[in-house]
Short mmCIF file of C-alpha atoms in Angstrom, two decimals:
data_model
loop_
_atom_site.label_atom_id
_atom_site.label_comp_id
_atom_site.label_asym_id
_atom_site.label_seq_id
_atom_site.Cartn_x
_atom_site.Cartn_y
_atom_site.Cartn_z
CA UNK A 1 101.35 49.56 106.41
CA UNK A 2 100.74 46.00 104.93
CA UNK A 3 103.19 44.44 107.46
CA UNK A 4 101.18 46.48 110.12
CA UNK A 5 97.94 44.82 108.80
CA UNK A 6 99.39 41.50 108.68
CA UNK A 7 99.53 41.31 104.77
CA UNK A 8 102.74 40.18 103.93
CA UNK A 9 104.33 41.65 100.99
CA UNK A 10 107.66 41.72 99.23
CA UNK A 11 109.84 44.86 98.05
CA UNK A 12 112.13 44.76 94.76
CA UNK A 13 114.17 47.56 95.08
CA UNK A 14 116.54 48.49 92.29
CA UNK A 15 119.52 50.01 94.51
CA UNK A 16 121.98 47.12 95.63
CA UNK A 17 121.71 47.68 99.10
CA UNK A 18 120.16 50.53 101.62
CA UNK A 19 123.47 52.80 102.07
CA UNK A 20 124.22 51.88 97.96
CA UNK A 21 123.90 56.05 97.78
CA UNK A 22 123.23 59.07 99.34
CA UNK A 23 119.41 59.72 99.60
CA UNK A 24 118.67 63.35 98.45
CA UNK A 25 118.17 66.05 100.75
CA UNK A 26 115.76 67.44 103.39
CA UNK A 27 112.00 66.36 102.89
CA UNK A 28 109.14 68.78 105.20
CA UNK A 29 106.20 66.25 106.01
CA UNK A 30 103.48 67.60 106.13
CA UNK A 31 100.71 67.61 109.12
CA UNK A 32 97.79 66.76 106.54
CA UNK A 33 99.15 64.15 104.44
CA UNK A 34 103.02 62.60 105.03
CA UNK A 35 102.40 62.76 109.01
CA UNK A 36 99.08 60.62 108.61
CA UNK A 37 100.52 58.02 107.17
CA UNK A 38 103.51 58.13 109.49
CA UNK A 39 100.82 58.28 112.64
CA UNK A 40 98.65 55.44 110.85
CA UNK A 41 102.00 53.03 111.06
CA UNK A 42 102.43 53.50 114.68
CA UNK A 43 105.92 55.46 113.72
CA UNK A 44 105.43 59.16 114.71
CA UNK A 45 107.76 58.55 118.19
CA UNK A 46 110.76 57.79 116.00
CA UNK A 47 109.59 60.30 113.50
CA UNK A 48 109.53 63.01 115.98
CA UNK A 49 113.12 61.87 116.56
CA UNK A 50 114.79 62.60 113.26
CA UNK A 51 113.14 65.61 112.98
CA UNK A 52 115.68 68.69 112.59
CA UNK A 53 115.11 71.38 115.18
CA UNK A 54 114.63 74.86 113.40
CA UNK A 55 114.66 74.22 109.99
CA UNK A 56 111.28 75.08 109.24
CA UNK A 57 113.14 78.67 109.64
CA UNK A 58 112.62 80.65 106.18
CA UNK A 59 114.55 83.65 104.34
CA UNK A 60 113.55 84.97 100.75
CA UNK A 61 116.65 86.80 99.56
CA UNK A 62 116.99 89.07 96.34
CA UNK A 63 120.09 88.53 94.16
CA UNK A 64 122.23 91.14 96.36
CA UNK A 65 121.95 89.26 99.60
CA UNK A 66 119.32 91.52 101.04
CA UNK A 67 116.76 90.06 103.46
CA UNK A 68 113.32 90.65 101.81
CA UNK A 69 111.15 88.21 104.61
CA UNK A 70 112.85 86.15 107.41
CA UNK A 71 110.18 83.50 109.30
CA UNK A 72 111.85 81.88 112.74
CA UNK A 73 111.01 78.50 113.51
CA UNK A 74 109.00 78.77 116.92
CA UNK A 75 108.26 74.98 116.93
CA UNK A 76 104.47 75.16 115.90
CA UNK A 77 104.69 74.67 112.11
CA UNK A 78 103.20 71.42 110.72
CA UNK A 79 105.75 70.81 108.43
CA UNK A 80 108.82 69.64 110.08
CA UNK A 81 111.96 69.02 107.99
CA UNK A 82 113.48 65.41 108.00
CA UNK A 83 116.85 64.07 106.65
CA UNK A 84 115.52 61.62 103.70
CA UNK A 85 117.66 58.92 103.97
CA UNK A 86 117.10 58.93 107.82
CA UNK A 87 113.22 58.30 106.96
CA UNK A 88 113.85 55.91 104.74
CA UNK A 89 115.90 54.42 107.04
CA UNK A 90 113.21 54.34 110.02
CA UNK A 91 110.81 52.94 107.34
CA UNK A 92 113.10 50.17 106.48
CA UNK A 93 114.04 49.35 110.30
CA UNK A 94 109.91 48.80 110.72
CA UNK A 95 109.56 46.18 108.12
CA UNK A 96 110.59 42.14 109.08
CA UNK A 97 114.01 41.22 107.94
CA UNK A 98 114.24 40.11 104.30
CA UNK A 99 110.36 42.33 102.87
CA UNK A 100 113.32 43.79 100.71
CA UNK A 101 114.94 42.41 98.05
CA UNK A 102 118.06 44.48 96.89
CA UNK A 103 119.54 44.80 93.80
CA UNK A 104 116.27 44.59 91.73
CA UNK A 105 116.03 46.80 88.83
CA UNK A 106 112.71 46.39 86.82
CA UNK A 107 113.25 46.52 82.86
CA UNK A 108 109.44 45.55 82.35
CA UNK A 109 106.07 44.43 83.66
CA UNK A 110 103.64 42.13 81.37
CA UNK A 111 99.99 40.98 82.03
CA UNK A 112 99.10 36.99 82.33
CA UNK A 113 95.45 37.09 83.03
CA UNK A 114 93.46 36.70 85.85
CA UNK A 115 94.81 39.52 87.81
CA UNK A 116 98.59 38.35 87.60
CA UNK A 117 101.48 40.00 86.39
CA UNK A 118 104.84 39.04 85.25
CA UNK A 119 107.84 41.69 86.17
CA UNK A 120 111.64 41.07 84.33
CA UNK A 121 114.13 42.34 86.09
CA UNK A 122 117.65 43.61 84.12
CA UNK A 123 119.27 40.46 85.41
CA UNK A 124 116.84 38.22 83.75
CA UNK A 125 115.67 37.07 87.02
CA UNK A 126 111.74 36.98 86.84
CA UNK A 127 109.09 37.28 89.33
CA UNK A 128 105.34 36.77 89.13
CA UNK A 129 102.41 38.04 91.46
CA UNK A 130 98.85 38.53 92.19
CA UNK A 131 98.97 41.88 93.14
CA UNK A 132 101.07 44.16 91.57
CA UNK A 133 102.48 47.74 92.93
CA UNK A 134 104.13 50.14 90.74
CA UNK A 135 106.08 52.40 93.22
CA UNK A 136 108.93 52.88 90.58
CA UNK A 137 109.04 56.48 90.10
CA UNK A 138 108.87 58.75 87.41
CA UNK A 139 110.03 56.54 84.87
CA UNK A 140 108.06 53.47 85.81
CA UNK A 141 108.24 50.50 83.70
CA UNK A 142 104.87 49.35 85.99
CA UNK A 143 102.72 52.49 84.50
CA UNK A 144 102.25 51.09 81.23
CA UNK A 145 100.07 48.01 82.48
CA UNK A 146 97.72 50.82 83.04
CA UNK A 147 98.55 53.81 80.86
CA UNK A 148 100.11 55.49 78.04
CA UNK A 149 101.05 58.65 79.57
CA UNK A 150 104.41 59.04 79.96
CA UNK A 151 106.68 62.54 81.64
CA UNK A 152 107.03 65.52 79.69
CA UNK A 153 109.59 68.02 80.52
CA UNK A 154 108.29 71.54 82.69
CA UNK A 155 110.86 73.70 81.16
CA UNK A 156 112.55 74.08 84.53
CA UNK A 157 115.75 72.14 86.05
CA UNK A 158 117.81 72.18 89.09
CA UNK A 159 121.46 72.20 89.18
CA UNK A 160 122.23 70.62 92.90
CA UNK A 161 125.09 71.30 94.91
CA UNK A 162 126.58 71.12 98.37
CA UNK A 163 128.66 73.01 100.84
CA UNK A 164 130.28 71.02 103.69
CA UNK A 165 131.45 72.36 106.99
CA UNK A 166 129.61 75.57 105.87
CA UNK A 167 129.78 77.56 109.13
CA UNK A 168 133.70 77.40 108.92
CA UNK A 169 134.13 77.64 105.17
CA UNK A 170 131.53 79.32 104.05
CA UNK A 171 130.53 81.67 106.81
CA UNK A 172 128.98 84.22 104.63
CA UNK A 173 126.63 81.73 102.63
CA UNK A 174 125.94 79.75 105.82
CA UNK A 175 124.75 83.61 107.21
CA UNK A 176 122.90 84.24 103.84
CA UNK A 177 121.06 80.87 103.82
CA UNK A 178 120.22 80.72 107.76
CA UNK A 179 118.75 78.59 110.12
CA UNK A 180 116.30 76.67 107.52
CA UNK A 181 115.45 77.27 104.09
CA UNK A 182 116.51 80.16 101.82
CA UNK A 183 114.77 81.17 99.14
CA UNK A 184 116.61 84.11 96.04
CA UNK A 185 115.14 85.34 93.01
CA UNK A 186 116.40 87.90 90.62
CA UNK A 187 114.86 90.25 88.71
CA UNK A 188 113.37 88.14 86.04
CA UNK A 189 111.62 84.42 86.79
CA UNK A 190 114.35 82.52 84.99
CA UNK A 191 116.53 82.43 87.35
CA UNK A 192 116.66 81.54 91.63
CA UNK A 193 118.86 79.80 94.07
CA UNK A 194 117.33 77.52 96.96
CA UNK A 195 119.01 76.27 99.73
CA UNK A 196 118.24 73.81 102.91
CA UNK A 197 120.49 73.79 106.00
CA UNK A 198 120.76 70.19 106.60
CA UNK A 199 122.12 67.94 109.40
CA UNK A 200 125.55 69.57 111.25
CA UNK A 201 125.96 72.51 109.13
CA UNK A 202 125.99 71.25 105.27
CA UNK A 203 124.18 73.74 103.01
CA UNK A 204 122.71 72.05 100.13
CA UNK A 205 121.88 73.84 96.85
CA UNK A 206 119.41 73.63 94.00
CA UNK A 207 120.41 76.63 91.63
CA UNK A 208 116.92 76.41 89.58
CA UNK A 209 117.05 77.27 85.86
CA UNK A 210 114.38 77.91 83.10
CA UNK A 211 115.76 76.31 80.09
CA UNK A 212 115.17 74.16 76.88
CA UNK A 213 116.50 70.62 77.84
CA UNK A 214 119.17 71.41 74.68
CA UNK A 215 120.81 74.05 76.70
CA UNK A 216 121.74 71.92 79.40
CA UNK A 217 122.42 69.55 76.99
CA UNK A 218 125.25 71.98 75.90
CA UNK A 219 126.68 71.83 78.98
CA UNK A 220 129.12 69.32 80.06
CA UNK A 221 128.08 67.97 83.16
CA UNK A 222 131.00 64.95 82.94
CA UNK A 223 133.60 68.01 83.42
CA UNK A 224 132.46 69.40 86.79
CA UNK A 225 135.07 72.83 86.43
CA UNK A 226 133.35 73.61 82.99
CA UNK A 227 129.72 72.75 84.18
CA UNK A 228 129.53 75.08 87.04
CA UNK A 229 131.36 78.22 84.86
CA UNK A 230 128.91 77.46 82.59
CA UNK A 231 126.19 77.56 85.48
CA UNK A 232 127.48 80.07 87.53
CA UNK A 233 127.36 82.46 84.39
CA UNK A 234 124.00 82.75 84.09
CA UNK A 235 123.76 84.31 87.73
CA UNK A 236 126.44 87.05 86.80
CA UNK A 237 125.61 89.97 88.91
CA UNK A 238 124.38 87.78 92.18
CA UNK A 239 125.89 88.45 95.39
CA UNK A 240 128.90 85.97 95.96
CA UNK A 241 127.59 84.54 99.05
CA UNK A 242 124.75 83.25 97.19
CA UNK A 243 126.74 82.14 94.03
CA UNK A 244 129.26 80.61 96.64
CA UNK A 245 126.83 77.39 96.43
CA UNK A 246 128.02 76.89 92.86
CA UNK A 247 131.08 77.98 92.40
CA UNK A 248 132.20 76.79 96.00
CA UNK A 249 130.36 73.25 95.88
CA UNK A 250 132.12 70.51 97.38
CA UNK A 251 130.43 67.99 95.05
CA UNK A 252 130.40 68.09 91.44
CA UNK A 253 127.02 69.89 89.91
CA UNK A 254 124.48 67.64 89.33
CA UNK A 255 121.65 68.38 86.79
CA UNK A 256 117.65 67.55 87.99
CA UNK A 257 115.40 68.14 85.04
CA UNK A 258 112.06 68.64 86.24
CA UNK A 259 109.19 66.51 84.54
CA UNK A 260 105.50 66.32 85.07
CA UNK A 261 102.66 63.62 84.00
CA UNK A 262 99.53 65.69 82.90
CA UNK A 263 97.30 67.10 85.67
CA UNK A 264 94.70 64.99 86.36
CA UNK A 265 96.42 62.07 84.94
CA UNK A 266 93.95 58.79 85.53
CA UNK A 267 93.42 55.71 83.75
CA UNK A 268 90.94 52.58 83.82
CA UNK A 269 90.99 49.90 86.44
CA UNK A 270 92.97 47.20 86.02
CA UNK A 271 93.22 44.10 87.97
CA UNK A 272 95.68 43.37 90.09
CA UNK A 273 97.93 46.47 89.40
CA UNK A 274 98.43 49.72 90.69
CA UNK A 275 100.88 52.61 91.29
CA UNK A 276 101.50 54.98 93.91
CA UNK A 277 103.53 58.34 93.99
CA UNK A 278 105.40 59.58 91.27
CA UNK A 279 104.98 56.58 88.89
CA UNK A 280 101.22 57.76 89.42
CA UNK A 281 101.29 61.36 89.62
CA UNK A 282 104.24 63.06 89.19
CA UNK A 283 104.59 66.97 89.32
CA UNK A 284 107.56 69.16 89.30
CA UNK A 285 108.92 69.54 93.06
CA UNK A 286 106.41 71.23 95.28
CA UNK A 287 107.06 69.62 98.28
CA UNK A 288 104.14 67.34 97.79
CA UNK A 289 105.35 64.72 96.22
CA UNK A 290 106.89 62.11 98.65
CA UNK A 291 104.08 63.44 101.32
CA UNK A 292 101.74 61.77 98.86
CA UNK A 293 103.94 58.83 98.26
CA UNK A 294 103.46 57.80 101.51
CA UNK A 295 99.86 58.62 101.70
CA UNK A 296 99.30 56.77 98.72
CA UNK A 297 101.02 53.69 100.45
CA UNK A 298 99.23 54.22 103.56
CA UNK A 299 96.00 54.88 102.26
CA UNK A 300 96.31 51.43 99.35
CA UNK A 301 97.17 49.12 102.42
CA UNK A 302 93.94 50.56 104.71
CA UNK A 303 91.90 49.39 101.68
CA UNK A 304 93.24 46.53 100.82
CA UNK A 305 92.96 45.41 104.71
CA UNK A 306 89.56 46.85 104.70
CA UNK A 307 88.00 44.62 101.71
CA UNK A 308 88.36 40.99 101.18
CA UNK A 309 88.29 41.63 97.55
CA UNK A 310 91.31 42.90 96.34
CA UNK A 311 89.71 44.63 93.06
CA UNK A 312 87.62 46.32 95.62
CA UNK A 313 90.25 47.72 97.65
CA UNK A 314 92.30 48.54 94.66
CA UNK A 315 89.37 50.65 93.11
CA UNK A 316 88.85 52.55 96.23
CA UNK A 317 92.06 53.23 96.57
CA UNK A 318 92.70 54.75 92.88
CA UNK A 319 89.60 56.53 92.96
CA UNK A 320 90.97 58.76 95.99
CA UNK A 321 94.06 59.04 95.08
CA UNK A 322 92.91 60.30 91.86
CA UNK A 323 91.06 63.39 92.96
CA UNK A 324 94.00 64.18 95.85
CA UNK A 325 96.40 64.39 92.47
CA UNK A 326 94.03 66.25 90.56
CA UNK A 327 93.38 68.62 93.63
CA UNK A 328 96.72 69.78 94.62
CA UNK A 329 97.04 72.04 97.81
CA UNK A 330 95.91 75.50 97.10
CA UNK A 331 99.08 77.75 96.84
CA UNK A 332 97.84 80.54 99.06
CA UNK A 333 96.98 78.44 101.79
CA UNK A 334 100.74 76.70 101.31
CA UNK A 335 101.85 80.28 101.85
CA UNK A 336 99.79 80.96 105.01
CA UNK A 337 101.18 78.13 106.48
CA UNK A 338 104.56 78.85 105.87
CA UNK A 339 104.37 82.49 106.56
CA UNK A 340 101.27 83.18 108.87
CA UNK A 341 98.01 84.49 108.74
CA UNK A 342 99.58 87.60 106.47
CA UNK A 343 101.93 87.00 104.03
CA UNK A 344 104.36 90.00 103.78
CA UNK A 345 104.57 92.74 101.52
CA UNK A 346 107.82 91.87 100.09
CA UNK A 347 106.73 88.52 99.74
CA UNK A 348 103.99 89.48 97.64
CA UNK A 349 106.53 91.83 96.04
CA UNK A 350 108.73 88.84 95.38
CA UNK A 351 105.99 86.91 93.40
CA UNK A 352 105.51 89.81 91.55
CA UNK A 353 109.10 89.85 90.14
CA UNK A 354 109.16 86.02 89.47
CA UNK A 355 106.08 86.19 87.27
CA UNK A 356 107.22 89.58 85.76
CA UNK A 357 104.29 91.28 87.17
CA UNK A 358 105.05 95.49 87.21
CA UNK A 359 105.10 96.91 90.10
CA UNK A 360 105.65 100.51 91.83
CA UNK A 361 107.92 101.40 94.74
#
């Protein structure tokens, strides 16, 4: 959005180069925040092409396999499902040659004065600048120009997995999972399995966990074989199509401990620095968080093009980004928009079981 405005900017990203890694797995952008920012860059035709046909398709699952809700994808939901990487790749191929300087891993950020800031880089190399953006994630070393807060832990994890060539090896967990998303809960809220259908027919796998931080500790995720015993343990009783994307991975388990800045989280204005997404507000996965990433982005580079003073731009900026952070979307209307104007009985059911709510019938 700066390049777009004619501001000319620079990117130090830590990763050594854009294919260093795989990039995570499918991301739904949303139609009132990650689309506006895509439409505001002039990107949404090549947007529209990486978007995954039918995987907005939905199935909640209980632990036996059984279909409790099943939601087609009939092309008019407004949150379309996107390889990651692929959008960070159509981001990248938008931005002059050189914006990005690879291989830059931040260690630390220090103030000079005046608005200017000093960031040291693990290499020892050293840059300076008048304007300084912290889009460094959850562990930012830019956030404590401005703040103190630092992550604390939800009490939930992910253990992620993948199947490949899942229609041909996998048939009955490429069935269970579907067209789209799959959602399975058991009995009790400690325990579910999501999946996503991703591009060709990989299934990827987040086997989600509530746990103390020393129990997966315990668990010894440098020997893959022992990890996912240990994992696949504590969904004893499951239906083996659904514990097929852990005990049948095709990569090794990988652990995603979920951690959250406090609600709300703010601080004071300082000049010349900022942050966006997660190094600004980061929540356990709702799939909000890189929607607001790029609305943060979007939104920061409107106001800075908007107001010759940058202090200006920068205030207006925090100040709405603050309240969209402390205002996340209201769950019930997420769940109308995934599911319609009535959100099912067994749905409802569902919830009921992952809070521990009693129930009849």
């Amino acid at each position: 959005m700066l390049h777009v405005h004619g501001i000319p900017a620079e990117v130090y990203e830590a990763e050594p180069s854009p294919m260093a890694r795989t990039q995570g797995g499918m991301l739904d952008i949303h139609d009132y925040n990650g689309q506006l920012a895509v439409q505001a860059a002039g990107l949404m035709a090549e947007f529209r092409g990486l978007v995954l046909e039918g995987r907005q398709a939905m199935r909640i699952l209980d632990r036996t396999g059984a279909v409790l809700f099943e939601k087609s994808d009939d092309g008019t939901g407004g949150r379309p499902e996107v390889q990651r990487g692929e959008l960070r790749r159509m981001l990248l191929d938008a931005l002059p040659a050189g914006t990005v300087h690879w291989g830059h891993k931040a260690s630390g950020a220090r103030t000079l004065g005046d608005g200017r800031h000093e960031v040291t880089f693990t290499d020892g190399r050293i840059v300076v600048t008048d304007l300084l953006v912290g889009a460094d994630g959850a562990w930012s070393r830019v956030r404590p120009l401005l703040t103190g807060a630092t992550p604390e832990y939800t009490g939930t994890a992910f253990v992620e997995t993948y199947l490949f060539d899942a229609d041909t090896r996998h048939p009955a967990t490429a069935k269970a999972v579907g067209g789209g998303s799959m959602i399975a809960h058991g009995p009790t809220p400690d325990a579910a399995i999501f999946a996503h259908r991703e591009r060709g027919d990989t299934l990827h796998g987040y086997l989600e966990l509530t746990r103390p931080l020393d129990w997966f500790a315990a668990v010894d995720f440098a020997d893959p074989a022992a990890a996912t015993a240990r994992i696949a343990r504590e969904f004893d009783g499951w239906a083996p199509e659904l514990t097929a994307l852990i005990t049948d991975s095709d990569t090794a388990p990988v652990l995603r401990p979920h951690h959250t800045l406090p609600t709300g989280h703010r601080w004071e204005r300082v000049p010349g620095a900022t942050l966006v997404g997660d190094a600004a507000h980061l929540a356990a996965p709702n799939g909000e968080g890189a929607n607001l990433a790029m609305l943060d982005g979007a939104e920061l580079a409107q106001a800075l093009a908007a107001h010759d003073d940058a202090e200006t731009a920068l205030a207006e900026y925090e100040q709405a980004m603050f309240t969209r952070a402390a205002n996340p979307p209201d769950e019930s209307a997420l769940l109308e928009s995934v599911f319609g104007d009535s959100v099912p009985q067994s749905l409802a059911a569902l919830f009921e079981d992952r809070t521990g709510t009693a129930r009849n019938g």
